[in-house]
């Protein structure tokens, strides 16, 4: 059920873009236990001068290999689980030539009433889909 937005600096080959998306999804499958086909991702590429991502005072520099990931998901996951998601994604991106300094992840939580998977219906609220974690 997570909806994932991945923002990249333009210039990667299509297979690299797909590998980043695949690695991100597999981390969510492994850590959150979501079904393999529960995949909703949007990958957007930007010109380099349209992405500003400094280090928040941590003392490192980012490169043009930057990957910014937003994960929209239902509330209720523990801090430990979220930290495992961050680590797992970073570990999966490293073999793709993306260093830890270039992995920026944010998790945005909401409730079951905040989702419609089609037809203008709230499938979780209606009981058509089971609410994850319940």
mmCIF file with all atom_site columns, C-alpha atoms in Angstrom:
data_model
loop_
_atom_site.group_PDB
_atom_site.id
_atom_site.type_symbol
_atom_site.label_atom_id
_atom_site.label_alt_id
_atom_site.label_comp_id
_atom_site.label_asym_id
_atom_site.label_entity_id
_atom_site.label_seq_id
_atom_site.pdbx_PDB_ins_code
_atom_site.Cartn_x
_atom_site.Cartn_y
_atom_site.Cartn_z
_atom_site.occupancy
_atom_site.B_iso_or_equiv
_atom_site.pdbx_formal_charge
_atom_site.auth_seq_id
_atom_site.auth_comp_id
_atom_site.auth_asym_id
_atom_site.auth_atom_id
_atom_site.pdbx_PDB_model_num
ATOM 1   C CA . UNK A 1 1   ? 0.000   0.000  0.000   1.00 0.00 ? 1   UNK A CA 1
ATOM 2   C CA . UNK A 1 2   ? 2.812   2.490  0.327   1.00 0.00 ? 2   UNK A CA 1
ATOM 3   C CA . UNK A 1 3   ? 2.842   5.111  -2.400  1.00 0.00 ? 3   UNK A CA 1
ATOM 4   C CA . UNK A 1 4   ? 6.441   5.983  -3.225  1.00 0.00 ? 4   UNK A CA 1
ATOM 5   C CA . UNK A 1 5   ? 7.786   9.038  -5.013  1.00 0.00 ? 5   UNK A CA 1
ATOM 6   C CA . UNK A 1 6   ? 11.394  8.859  -6.175  1.00 0.00 ? 6   UNK A CA 1
ATOM 7   C CA . UNK A 1 7   ? 13.107  12.021 -7.363  1.00 0.00 ? 7   UNK A CA 1
ATOM 8   C CA . UNK A 1 8   ? 16.355  11.837 -9.315  1.00 0.00 ? 8   UNK A CA 1
ATOM 9   C CA . UNK A 1 9   ? 18.664  14.176 -11.150 1.00 0.00 ? 9   UNK A CA 1
ATOM 10  C CA . UNK A 1 10  ? 18.210  13.640 -14.873 1.00 0.00 ? 10  UNK A CA 1
ATOM 11  C CA . UNK A 1 11  ? 20.826  11.619 -16.748 1.00 0.00 ? 11  UNK A CA 1
ATOM 12  C CA . UNK A 1 12  ? 20.465  8.021  -15.633 1.00 0.00 ? 12  UNK A CA 1
ATOM 13  C CA . UNK A 1 13  ? 19.833  5.194  -18.080 1.00 0.00 ? 13  UNK A CA 1
ATOM 14  C CA . UNK A 1 14  ? 16.341  3.632  -18.007 1.00 0.00 ? 14  UNK A CA 1
ATOM 15  C CA . UNK A 1 15  ? 17.728  0.406  -16.505 1.00 0.00 ? 15  UNK A CA 1
ATOM 16  C CA . UNK A 1 16  ? 19.337  2.396  -13.666 1.00 0.00 ? 16  UNK A CA 1
ATOM 17  C CA . UNK A 1 17  ? 16.055  4.171  -12.935 1.00 0.00 ? 17  UNK A CA 1
ATOM 18  C CA . UNK A 1 18  ? 14.241  0.827  -12.848 1.00 0.00 ? 18  UNK A CA 1
ATOM 19  C CA . UNK A 1 19  ? 16.924  -0.681 -10.587 1.00 0.00 ? 19  UNK A CA 1
ATOM 20  C CA . UNK A 1 20  ? 16.470  2.172  -8.088  1.00 0.00 ? 20  UNK A CA 1
ATOM 21  C CA . UNK A 1 21  ? 12.686  1.697  -8.130  1.00 0.00 ? 21  UNK A CA 1
ATOM 22  C CA . UNK A 1 22  ? 13.055  -2.088 -7.804  1.00 0.00 ? 22  UNK A CA 1
ATOM 23  C CA . UNK A 1 23  ? 15.510  -1.801 -4.901  1.00 0.00 ? 23  UNK A CA 1
ATOM 24  C CA . UNK A 1 24  ? 13.226  0.604  -3.073  1.00 0.00 ? 24  UNK A CA 1
ATOM 25  C CA . UNK A 1 25  ? 10.200  -1.633 -3.556  1.00 0.00 ? 25  UNK A CA 1
ATOM 26  C CA . UNK A 1 26  ? 12.047  -4.784 -2.492  1.00 0.00 ? 26  UNK A CA 1
ATOM 27  C CA . UNK A 1 27  ? 13.130  -3.086 0.731   1.00 0.00 ? 27  UNK A CA 1
ATOM 28  C CA . UNK A 1 28  ? 9.479   -2.315 1.514   1.00 0.00 ? 28  UNK A CA 1
ATOM 29  C CA . UNK A 1 29  ? 8.445   -5.884 0.703   1.00 0.00 ? 29  UNK A CA 1
ATOM 30  C CA . UNK A 1 30  ? 11.185  -7.284 2.948   1.00 0.00 ? 30  UNK A CA 1
ATOM 31  C CA . UNK A 1 31  ? 10.850  -4.898 5.883   1.00 0.00 ? 31  UNK A CA 1
ATOM 32  C CA . UNK A 1 32  ? 7.155   -4.010 5.880   1.00 0.00 ? 32  UNK A CA 1
ATOM 33  C CA . UNK A 1 33  ? 5.939   -7.367 4.613   1.00 0.00 ? 33  UNK A CA 1
ATOM 34  C CA . UNK A 1 34  ? 3.790   -5.869 1.863   1.00 0.00 ? 34  UNK A CA 1
ATOM 35  C CA . UNK A 1 35  ? 2.762   -8.071 -1.074  1.00 0.00 ? 35  UNK A CA 1
ATOM 36  C CA . UNK A 1 36  ? 5.037   -7.979 -4.129  1.00 0.00 ? 36  UNK A CA 1
ATOM 37  C CA . UNK A 1 37  ? 2.246   -6.579 -6.327  1.00 0.00 ? 37  UNK A CA 1
ATOM 38  C CA . UNK A 1 38  ? 1.389   -3.855 -3.809  1.00 0.00 ? 38  UNK A CA 1
ATOM 39  C CA . UNK A 1 39  ? 3.501   -1.426 -5.799  1.00 0.00 ? 39  UNK A CA 1
ATOM 40  C CA . UNK A 1 40  ? 2.695   2.218  -6.433  1.00 0.00 ? 40  UNK A CA 1
ATOM 41  C CA . UNK A 1 41  ? 5.684   4.322  -7.494  1.00 0.00 ? 41  UNK A CA 1
ATOM 42  C CA . UNK A 1 42  ? 6.283   7.506  -9.432  1.00 0.00 ? 42  UNK A CA 1
ATOM 43  C CA . UNK A 1 43  ? 9.808   8.310  -10.555 1.00 0.00 ? 43  UNK A CA 1
ATOM 44  C CA . UNK A 1 44  ? 10.505  11.895 -11.566 1.00 0.00 ? 44  UNK A CA 1
ATOM 45  C CA . UNK A 1 45  ? 13.726  13.159 -13.065 1.00 0.00 ? 45  UNK A CA 1
ATOM 46  C CA . UNK A 1 46  ? 14.791  16.774 -12.665 1.00 0.00 ? 46  UNK A CA 1
ATOM 47  C CA . UNK A 1 47  ? 17.455  19.016 -14.149 1.00 0.00 ? 47  UNK A CA 1
ATOM 48  C CA . UNK A 1 48  ? 20.356  19.339 -11.708 1.00 0.00 ? 48  UNK A CA 1
ATOM 49  C CA . UNK A 1 49  ? 19.629  22.989 -10.999 1.00 0.00 ? 49  UNK A CA 1
ATOM 50  C CA . UNK A 1 50  ? 16.049  22.083 -9.998  1.00 0.00 ? 50  UNK A CA 1
ATOM 51  C CA . UNK A 1 51  ? 17.147  19.957 -7.034  1.00 0.00 ? 51  UNK A CA 1
ATOM 52  C CA . UNK A 1 52  ? 18.541  21.527 -3.885  1.00 0.00 ? 52  UNK A CA 1
ATOM 53  C CA . UNK A 1 53  ? 19.546  19.056 -1.176  1.00 0.00 ? 53  UNK A CA 1
ATOM 54  C CA . UNK A 1 54  ? 22.170  20.165 1.303   1.00 0.00 ? 54  UNK A CA 1
ATOM 55  C CA . UNK A 1 55  ? 23.422  18.189 4.296   1.00 0.00 ? 55  UNK A CA 1
ATOM 56  C CA . UNK A 1 56  ? 21.285  19.670 7.128   1.00 0.00 ? 56  UNK A CA 1
ATOM 57  C CA . UNK A 1 57  ? 24.555  20.508 8.911   1.00 0.00 ? 57  UNK A CA 1
ATOM 58  C CA . UNK A 1 58  ? 25.868  16.934 8.972   1.00 0.00 ? 58  UNK A CA 1
ATOM 59  C CA . UNK A 1 59  ? 29.107  17.796 7.166   1.00 0.00 ? 59  UNK A CA 1
ATOM 60  C CA . UNK A 1 60  ? 28.952  15.900 3.884   1.00 0.00 ? 60  UNK A CA 1
ATOM 61  C CA . UNK A 1 61  ? 28.375  16.736 0.238   1.00 0.00 ? 61  UNK A CA 1
ATOM 62  C CA . UNK A 1 62  ? 25.785  15.182 -1.995  1.00 0.00 ? 62  UNK A CA 1
ATOM 63  C CA . UNK A 1 63  ? 26.471  14.315 -5.632  1.00 0.00 ? 63  UNK A CA 1
ATOM 64  C CA . UNK A 1 64  ? 24.466  14.101 -8.835  1.00 0.00 ? 64  UNK A CA 1
ATOM 65  C CA . UNK A 1 65  ? 23.681  10.479 -7.829  1.00 0.00 ? 65  UNK A CA 1
ATOM 66  C CA . UNK A 1 66  ? 21.185  11.844 -5.277  1.00 0.00 ? 66  UNK A CA 1
ATOM 67  C CA . UNK A 1 67  ? 18.011  9.811  -4.720  1.00 0.00 ? 67  UNK A CA 1
ATOM 68  C CA . UNK A 1 68  ? 15.183  11.454 -2.776  1.00 0.00 ? 68  UNK A CA 1
ATOM 69  C CA . UNK A 1 69  ? 12.438  9.066  -1.677  1.00 0.00 ? 69  UNK A CA 1
ATOM 70  C CA . UNK A 1 70  ? 9.077   9.889  -0.117  1.00 0.00 ? 70  UNK A CA 1
ATOM 71  C CA . UNK A 1 71  ? 7.103   6.977  1.267   1.00 0.00 ? 71  UNK A CA 1
ATOM 72  C CA . UNK A 1 72  ? 3.428   7.657  1.935   1.00 0.00 ? 72  UNK A CA 1
ATOM 73  C CA . UNK A 1 73  ? 1.991   4.931  4.159   1.00 0.00 ? 73  UNK A CA 1
ATOM 74  C CA . UNK A 1 74  ? -0.502  4.288  6.916   1.00 0.00 ? 74  UNK A CA 1
ATOM 75  C CA . UNK A 1 75  ? 0.461   5.260  10.435  1.00 0.00 ? 75  UNK A CA 1
ATOM 76  C CA . UNK A 1 76  ? 1.362   2.741  13.073  1.00 0.00 ? 76  UNK A CA 1
ATOM 77  C CA . UNK A 1 77  ? 4.863   1.557  12.223  1.00 0.00 ? 77  UNK A CA 1
ATOM 78  C CA . UNK A 1 78  ? 7.451   1.802  14.976  1.00 0.00 ? 78  UNK A CA 1
ATOM 79  C CA . UNK A 1 79  ? 10.567  3.925  14.876  1.00 0.00 ? 79  UNK A CA 1
ATOM 80  C CA . UNK A 1 80  ? 12.619  0.710  14.728  1.00 0.00 ? 80  UNK A CA 1
ATOM 81  C CA . UNK A 1 81  ? 10.748  -0.487 11.625  1.00 0.00 ? 81  UNK A CA 1
ATOM 82  C CA . UNK A 1 82  ? 11.217  2.893  9.935   1.00 0.00 ? 82  UNK A CA 1
ATOM 83  C CA . UNK A 1 83  ? 14.946  2.797  10.689  1.00 0.00 ? 83  UNK A CA 1
ATOM 84  C CA . UNK A 1 84  ? 15.117  -0.685 9.160   1.00 0.00 ? 84  UNK A CA 1
ATOM 85  C CA . UNK A 1 85  ? 13.410  0.679  6.025   1.00 0.00 ? 85  UNK A CA 1
ATOM 86  C CA . UNK A 1 86  ? 15.990  3.495  5.777   1.00 0.00 ? 86  UNK A CA 1
ATOM 87  C CA . UNK A 1 87  ? 18.919  1.092  6.225   1.00 0.00 ? 87  UNK A CA 1
ATOM 88  C CA . UNK A 1 88  ? 17.549  -1.520 3.858   1.00 0.00 ? 88  UNK A CA 1
ATOM 89  C CA . UNK A 1 89  ? 16.970  0.996  1.072   1.00 0.00 ? 89  UNK A CA 1
ATOM 90  C CA . UNK A 1 90  ? 20.437  2.510  1.503   1.00 0.00 ? 90  UNK A CA 1
ATOM 91  C CA . UNK A 1 91  ? 22.036  -0.956 1.493   1.00 0.00 ? 91  UNK A CA 1
ATOM 92  C CA . UNK A 1 92  ? 20.183  -1.908 -1.692  1.00 0.00 ? 92  UNK A CA 1
ATOM 93  C CA . UNK A 1 93  ? 21.148  1.325  -3.466  1.00 0.00 ? 93  UNK A CA 1
ATOM 94  C CA . UNK A 1 94  ? 24.862  1.088  -2.613  1.00 0.00 ? 94  UNK A CA 1
ATOM 95  C CA . UNK A 1 95  ? 25.610  -1.669 -5.187  1.00 0.00 ? 95  UNK A CA 1
ATOM 96  C CA . UNK A 1 96  ? 24.000  0.624  -7.778  1.00 0.00 ? 96  UNK A CA 1
ATOM 97  C CA . UNK A 1 97  ? 26.723  3.206  -7.148  1.00 0.00 ? 97  UNK A CA 1
ATOM 98  C CA . UNK A 1 98  ? 24.650  5.376  -4.826  1.00 0.00 ? 98  UNK A CA 1
ATOM 99  C CA . UNK A 1 99  ? 26.493  6.247  -1.629  1.00 0.00 ? 99  UNK A CA 1
ATOM 100 C CA . UNK A 1 100 ? 24.772  6.758  1.690   1.00 0.00 ? 100 UNK A CA 1
ATOM 101 C CA . UNK A 1 101 ? 25.237  10.537 1.484   1.00 0.00 ? 101 UNK A CA 1
ATOM 102 C CA . UNK A 1 102 ? 23.024  10.526 -1.612  1.00 0.00 ? 102 UNK A CA 1
ATOM 103 C CA . UNK A 1 103 ? 20.063  8.674  -0.079  1.00 0.00 ? 103 UNK A CA 1
ATOM 104 C CA . UNK A 1 104 ? 17.411  10.991 1.381   1.00 0.00 ? 104 UNK A CA 1
ATOM 105 C CA . UNK A 1 105 ? 14.212  9.333  2.651   1.00 0.00 ? 105 UNK A CA 1
ATOM 106 C CA . UNK A 1 106 ? 11.076  10.709 4.278   1.00 0.00 ? 106 UNK A CA 1
ATOM 107 C CA . UNK A 1 107 ? 8.107   8.734  5.540   1.00 0.00 ? 107 UNK A CA 1
ATOM 108 C CA . UNK A 1 108 ? 4.714   10.457 5.559   1.00 0.00 ? 108 UNK A CA 1
ATOM 109 C CA . UNK A 1 109 ? 1.971   8.707  7.515   1.00 0.00 ? 109 UNK A CA 1
ATOM 110 C CA . UNK A 1 110 ? -1.795  8.932  7.209   1.00 0.00 ? 110 UNK A CA 1
ATOM 111 C CA . UNK A 1 111 ? -4.899  6.844  7.941   1.00 0.00 ? 111 UNK A CA 1
ATOM 112 C CA . UNK A 1 112 ? -6.991  4.272  6.122   1.00 0.00 ? 112 UNK A CA 1
ATOM 113 C CA . UNK A 1 113 ? -9.582  6.949  5.275   1.00 0.00 ? 113 UNK A CA 1
ATOM 114 C CA . UNK A 1 114 ? -6.933  8.762  3.206   1.00 0.00 ? 114 UNK A CA 1
ATOM 115 C CA . UNK A 1 115 ? -6.712  6.162  0.409   1.00 0.00 ? 115 UNK A CA 1
ATOM 116 C CA . UNK A 1 116 ? -8.727  5.401  -2.703  1.00 0.00 ? 116 UNK A CA 1
ATOM 117 C CA . UNK A 1 117 ? -7.401  2.754  -5.093  1.00 0.00 ? 117 UNK A CA 1
ATOM 118 C CA . UNK A 1 118 ? -9.931  3.488  -7.802  1.00 0.00 ? 118 UNK A CA 1
ATOM 119 C CA . UNK A 1 119 ? -13.568 4.094  -8.676  1.00 0.00 ? 119 UNK A CA 1
ATOM 120 C CA . UNK A 1 120 ? -13.799 6.974  -6.177  1.00 0.00 ? 120 UNK A CA 1
ATOM 121 C CA . UNK A 1 121 ? -14.131 4.532  -3.292  1.00 0.00 ? 121 UNK A CA 1
ATOM 122 C CA . UNK A 1 122 ? -12.252 4.254  0.004   1.00 0.00 ? 122 UNK A CA 1
ATOM 123 C CA . UNK A 1 123 ? -11.559 0.517  -0.117  1.00 0.00 ? 123 UNK A CA 1
ATOM 124 C CA . UNK A 1 124 ? -10.025 0.317  3.375   1.00 0.00 ? 124 UNK A CA 1
ATOM 125 C CA . UNK A 1 125 ? -12.962 2.155  4.949   1.00 0.00 ? 125 UNK A CA 1
ATOM 126 C CA . UNK A 1 126 ? -15.480 0.012  3.055   1.00 0.00 ? 126 UNK A CA 1
ATOM 127 C CA . UNK A 1 127 ? -13.711 -3.197 4.124   1.00 0.00 ? 127 UNK A CA 1
ATOM 128 C CA . UNK A 1 128 ? -12.920 -4.223 0.535   1.00 0.00 ? 128 UNK A CA 1
ATOM 129 C CA . UNK A 1 129 ? -9.216  -4.257 1.445   1.00 0.00 ? 129 UNK A CA 1
ATOM 130 C CA . UNK A 1 130 ? -7.808  -5.251 4.834   1.00 0.00 ? 130 UNK A CA 1
ATOM 131 C CA . UNK A 1 131 ? -6.088  -2.412 6.662   1.00 0.00 ? 131 UNK A CA 1
ATOM 132 C CA . UNK A 1 132 ? -2.347  -3.239 6.840   1.00 0.00 ? 132 UNK A CA 1
ATOM 133 C CA . UNK A 1 133 ? -1.145  -4.224 10.275  1.00 0.00 ? 133 UNK A CA 1
ATOM 134 C CA . UNK A 1 134 ? -4.609  -4.995 11.636  1.00 0.00 ? 134 UNK A CA 1
#
